[in-house]
Structure formats: structure tokens, C-alpha cells
PDB file of C-alpha atoms in Angstrom:
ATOM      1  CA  UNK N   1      81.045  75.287 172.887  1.00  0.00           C
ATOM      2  CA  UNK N   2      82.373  78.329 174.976  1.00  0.00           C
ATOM      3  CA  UNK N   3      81.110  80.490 177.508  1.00  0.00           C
ATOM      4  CA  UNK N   4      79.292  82.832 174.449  1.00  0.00           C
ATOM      5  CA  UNK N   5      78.091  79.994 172.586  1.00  0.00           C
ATOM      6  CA  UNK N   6      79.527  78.589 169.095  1.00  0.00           C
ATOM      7  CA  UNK N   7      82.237  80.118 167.615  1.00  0.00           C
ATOM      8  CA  UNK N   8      82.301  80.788 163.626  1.00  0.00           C
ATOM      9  CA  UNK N   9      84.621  81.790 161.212  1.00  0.00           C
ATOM     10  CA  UNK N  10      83.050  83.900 158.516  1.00  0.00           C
ATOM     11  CA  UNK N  11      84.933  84.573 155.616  1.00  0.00           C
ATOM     12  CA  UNK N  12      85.115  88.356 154.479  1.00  0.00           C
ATOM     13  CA  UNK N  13      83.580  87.481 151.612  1.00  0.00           C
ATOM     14  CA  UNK N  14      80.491  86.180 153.515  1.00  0.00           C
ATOM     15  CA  UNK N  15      80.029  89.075 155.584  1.00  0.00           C
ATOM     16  CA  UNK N  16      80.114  91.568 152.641  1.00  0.00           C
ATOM     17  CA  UNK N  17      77.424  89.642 150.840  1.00  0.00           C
ATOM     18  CA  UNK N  18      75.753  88.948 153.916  1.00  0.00           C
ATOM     19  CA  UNK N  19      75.555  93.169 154.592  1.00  0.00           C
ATOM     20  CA  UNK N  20      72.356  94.337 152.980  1.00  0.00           C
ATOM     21  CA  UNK N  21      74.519  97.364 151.012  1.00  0.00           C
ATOM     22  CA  UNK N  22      77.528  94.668 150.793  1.00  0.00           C
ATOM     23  CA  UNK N  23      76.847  93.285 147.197  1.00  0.00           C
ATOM     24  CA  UNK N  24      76.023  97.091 145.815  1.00  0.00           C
ATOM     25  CA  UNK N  25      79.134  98.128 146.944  1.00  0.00           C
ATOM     26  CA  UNK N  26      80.809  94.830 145.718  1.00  0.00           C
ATOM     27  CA  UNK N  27      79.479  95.119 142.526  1.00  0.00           C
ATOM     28  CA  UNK N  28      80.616  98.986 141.878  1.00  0.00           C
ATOM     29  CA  UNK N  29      84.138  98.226 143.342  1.00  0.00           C
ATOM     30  CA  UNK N  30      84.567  95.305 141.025  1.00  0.00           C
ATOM     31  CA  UNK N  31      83.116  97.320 138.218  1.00  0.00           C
ATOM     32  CA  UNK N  32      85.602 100.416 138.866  1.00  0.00           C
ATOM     33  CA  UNK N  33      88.336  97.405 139.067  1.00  0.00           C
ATOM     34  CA  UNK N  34      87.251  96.041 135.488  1.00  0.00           C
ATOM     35  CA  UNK N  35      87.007  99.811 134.030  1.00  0.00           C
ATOM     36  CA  UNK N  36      90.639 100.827 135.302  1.00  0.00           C
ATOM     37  CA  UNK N  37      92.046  98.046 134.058  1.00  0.00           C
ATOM     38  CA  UNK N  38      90.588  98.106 130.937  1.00  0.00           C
ATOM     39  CA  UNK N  39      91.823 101.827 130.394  1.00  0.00           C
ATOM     40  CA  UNK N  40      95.408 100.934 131.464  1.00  0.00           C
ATOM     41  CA  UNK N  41      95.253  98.286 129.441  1.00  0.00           C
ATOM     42  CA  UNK N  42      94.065  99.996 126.132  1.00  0.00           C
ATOM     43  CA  UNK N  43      96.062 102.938 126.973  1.00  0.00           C
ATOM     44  CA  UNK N  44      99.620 100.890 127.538  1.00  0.00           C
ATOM     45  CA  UNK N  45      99.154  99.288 124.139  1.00  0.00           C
ATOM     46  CA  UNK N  46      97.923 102.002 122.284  1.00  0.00           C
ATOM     47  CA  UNK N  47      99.006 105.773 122.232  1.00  0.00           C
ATOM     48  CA  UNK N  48      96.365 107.986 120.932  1.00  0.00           C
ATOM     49  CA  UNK N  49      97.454 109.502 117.278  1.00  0.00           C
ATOM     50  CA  UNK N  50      97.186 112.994 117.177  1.00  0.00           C
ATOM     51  CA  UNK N  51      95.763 113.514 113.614  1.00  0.00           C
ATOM     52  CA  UNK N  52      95.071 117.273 112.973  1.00  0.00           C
ATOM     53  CA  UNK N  53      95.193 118.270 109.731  1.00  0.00           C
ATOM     54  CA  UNK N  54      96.877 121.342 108.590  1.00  0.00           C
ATOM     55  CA  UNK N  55      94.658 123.883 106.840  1.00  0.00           C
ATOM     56  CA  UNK N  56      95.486 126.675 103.996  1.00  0.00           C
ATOM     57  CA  UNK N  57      93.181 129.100 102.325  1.00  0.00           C
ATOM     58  CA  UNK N  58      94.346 130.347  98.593  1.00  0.00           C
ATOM     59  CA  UNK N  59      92.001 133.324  97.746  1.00  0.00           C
ATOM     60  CA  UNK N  60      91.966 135.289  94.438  1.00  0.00           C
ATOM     61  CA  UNK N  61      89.672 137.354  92.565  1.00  0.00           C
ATOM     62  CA  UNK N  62      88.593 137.402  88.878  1.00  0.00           C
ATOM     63  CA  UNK N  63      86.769 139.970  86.846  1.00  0.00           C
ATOM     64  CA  UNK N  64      84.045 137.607  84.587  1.00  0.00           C
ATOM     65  CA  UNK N  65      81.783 139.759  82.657  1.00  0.00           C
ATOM     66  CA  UNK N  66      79.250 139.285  84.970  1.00  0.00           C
ATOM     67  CA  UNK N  67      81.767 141.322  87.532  1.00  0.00           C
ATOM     68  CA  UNK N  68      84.023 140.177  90.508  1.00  0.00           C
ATOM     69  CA  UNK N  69      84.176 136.712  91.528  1.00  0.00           C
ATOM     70  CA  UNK N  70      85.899 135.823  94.601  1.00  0.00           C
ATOM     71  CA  UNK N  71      87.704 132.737  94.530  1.00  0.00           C
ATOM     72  CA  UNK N  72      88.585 130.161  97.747  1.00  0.00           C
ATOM     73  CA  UNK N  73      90.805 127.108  97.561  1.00  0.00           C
ATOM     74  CA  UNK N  74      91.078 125.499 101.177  1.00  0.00           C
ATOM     75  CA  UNK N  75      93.831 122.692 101.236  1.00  0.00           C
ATOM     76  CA  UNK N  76      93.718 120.053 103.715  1.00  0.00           C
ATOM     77  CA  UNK N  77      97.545 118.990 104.444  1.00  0.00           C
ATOM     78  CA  UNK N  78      98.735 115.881 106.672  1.00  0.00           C
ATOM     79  CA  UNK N  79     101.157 117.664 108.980  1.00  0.00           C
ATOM     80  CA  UNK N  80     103.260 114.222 108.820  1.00  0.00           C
ATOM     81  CA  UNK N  81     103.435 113.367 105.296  1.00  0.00           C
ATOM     82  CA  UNK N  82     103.205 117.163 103.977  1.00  0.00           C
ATOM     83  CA  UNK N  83     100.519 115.728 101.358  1.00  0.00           C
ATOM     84  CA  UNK N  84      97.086 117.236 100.758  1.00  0.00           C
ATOM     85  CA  UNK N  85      94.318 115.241 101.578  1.00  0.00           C
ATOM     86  CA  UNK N  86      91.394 117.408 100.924  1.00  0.00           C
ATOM     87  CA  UNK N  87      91.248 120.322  98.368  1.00  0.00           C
ATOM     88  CA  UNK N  88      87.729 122.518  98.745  1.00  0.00           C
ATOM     89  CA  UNK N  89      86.650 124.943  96.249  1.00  0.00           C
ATOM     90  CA  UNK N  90      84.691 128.157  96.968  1.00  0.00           C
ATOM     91  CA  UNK N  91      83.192 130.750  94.771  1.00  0.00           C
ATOM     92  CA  UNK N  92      81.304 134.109  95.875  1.00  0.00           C
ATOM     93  CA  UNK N  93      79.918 136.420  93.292  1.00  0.00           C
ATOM     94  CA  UNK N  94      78.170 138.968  95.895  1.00  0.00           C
ATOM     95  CA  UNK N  95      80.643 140.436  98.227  1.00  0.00           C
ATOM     96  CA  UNK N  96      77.662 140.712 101.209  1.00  0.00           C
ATOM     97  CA  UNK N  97      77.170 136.864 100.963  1.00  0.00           C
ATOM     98  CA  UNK N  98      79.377 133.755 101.632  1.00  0.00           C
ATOM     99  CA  UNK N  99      81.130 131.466 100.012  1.00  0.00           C
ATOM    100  CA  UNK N 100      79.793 128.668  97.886  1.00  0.00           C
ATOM    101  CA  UNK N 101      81.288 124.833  97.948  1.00  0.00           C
ATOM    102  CA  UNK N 102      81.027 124.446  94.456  1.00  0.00           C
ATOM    103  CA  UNK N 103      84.026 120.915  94.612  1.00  0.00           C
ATOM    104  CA  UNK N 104      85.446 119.062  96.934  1.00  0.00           C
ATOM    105  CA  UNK N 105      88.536 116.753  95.750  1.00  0.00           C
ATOM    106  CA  UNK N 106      89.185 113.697  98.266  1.00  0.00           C
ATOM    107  CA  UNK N 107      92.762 112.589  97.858  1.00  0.00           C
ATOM    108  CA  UNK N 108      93.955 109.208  98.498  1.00  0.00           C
ATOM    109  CA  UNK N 109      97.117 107.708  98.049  1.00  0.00           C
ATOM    110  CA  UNK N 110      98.078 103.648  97.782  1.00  0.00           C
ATOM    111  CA  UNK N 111      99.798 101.497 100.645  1.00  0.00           C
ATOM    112  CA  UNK N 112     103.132 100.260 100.718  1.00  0.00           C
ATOM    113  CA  UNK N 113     101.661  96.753  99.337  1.00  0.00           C
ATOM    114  CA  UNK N 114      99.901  98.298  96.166  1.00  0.00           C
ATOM    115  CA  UNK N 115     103.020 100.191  95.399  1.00  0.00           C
ATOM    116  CA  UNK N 116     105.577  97.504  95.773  1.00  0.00           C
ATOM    117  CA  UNK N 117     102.660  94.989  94.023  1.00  0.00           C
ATOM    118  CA  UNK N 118     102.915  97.835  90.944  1.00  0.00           C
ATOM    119  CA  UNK N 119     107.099  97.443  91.379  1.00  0.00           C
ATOM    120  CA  UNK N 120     107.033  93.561  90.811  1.00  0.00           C
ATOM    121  CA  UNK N 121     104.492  93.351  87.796  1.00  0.00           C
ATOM    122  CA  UNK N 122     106.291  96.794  85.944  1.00  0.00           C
ATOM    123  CA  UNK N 123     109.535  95.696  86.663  1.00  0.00           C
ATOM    124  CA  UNK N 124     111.405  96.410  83.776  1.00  0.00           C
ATOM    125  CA  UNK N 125     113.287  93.382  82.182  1.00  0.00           C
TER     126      UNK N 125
END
């Protein structure tokens, strides 16, 4: 024993939970820690896909015998392949109202695999 009594050694880690705001502060610093390296990790693996589709409007009128209809084809095109994946159709008989969805054509278009699968079994002989 000195002069001031017992000396201790305290770890760091003792005195932080020992402080009454110690663990709070702790616990938010090691929960930043975990979220940062979470987002570095997901975001040095994987780069975000920018997948914006290009959008056309074809408009045309025709006279029916009813009168005027207005016609509206909106095509959805992948700016990568160049290949529609969406086709609307719009009709408007009244020029003072909007445009009616009257179809909508999803397109879809098969892998790699199903089209070399459909190679193999049509192959001719």
C-alpha cells in the first residue's frame, strides 16, 4: 500500500461501463460501428443497378361513327436491351376528358437457360 492507499488498474472497458452514460454511449458507438460496416459491406459487393425504363407515347386519331377517338400507345423500353417491356393502351372519345387504360401488355422474355434448353431438344439432326 502507498501513501494514497491501494493502487488499481481499471481497464477502459471497466470505467466506461462503470460511467452511468458509459454503456448508452457504448451501445450507440457499437451500433454506428455495425451500421457502417454493414453499408460498406453491401455497397463494395453490390453496385446499385440503375433500371429506368425508357418511355414513348404513339398518339393517333380515328374518325368511328360515333366521332373522333383519340388513340394512346405508351411503350415501356429497357434502355439496355432496346426491348419493350410494357405496352399501355389508351382511348379518349371526349376531348375535355382523359385518357382511358383500356390494355396493358406485360412482356417477358426467357433466360439464357430456357433458350439454350429449347437449342438442345430442337436441335435439328
Amino acid at each position: 500500500m502507498g501513501r494514497f492507499g491501494r493502487l488499481r488498474k481499471e481497464s477502459a472497458w471497466a470505467r466506461v461501463l462503470a460511467h452511468p452514460t458509459g454503456f448508452g454511449r457504448l451501445n450507440k458507438f457499437l451500433w454506428g460501428v455495425v451500421i457502417l460496416m454493414l453499408a460498406a459491406g453491401i455497397f463494395c459487393k453490390y453496385r446499385y443497378k440503375h433500371n429506368r425504363l425508357a418511355i414513348y407515347d404513339l398518339t393517333w386519331q380515328t374518325n368511328d361513327s360515333n366521332g373522333q377517338i383519340d388513340h394512346r400507345w405508351r411503350y415501356f423500353i429497357d434502355p439496355q436491351t432496346h426491348l419493350p417491356r410494357k405496352i399501355e393502351k389508351y382511348n379518349k372519345t371526349n376531348p375535355a376528358t382523359d385518357y382511358i387504360l383500356k390494355e396493358t401488355l406485360l412482356i417477358t422474355y426467357p433466360s439464357d437457360d430456357e433458350i439454350e434448353r429449347f437449342v438442345t431438344i430442337h436441335k435439328p439432326l
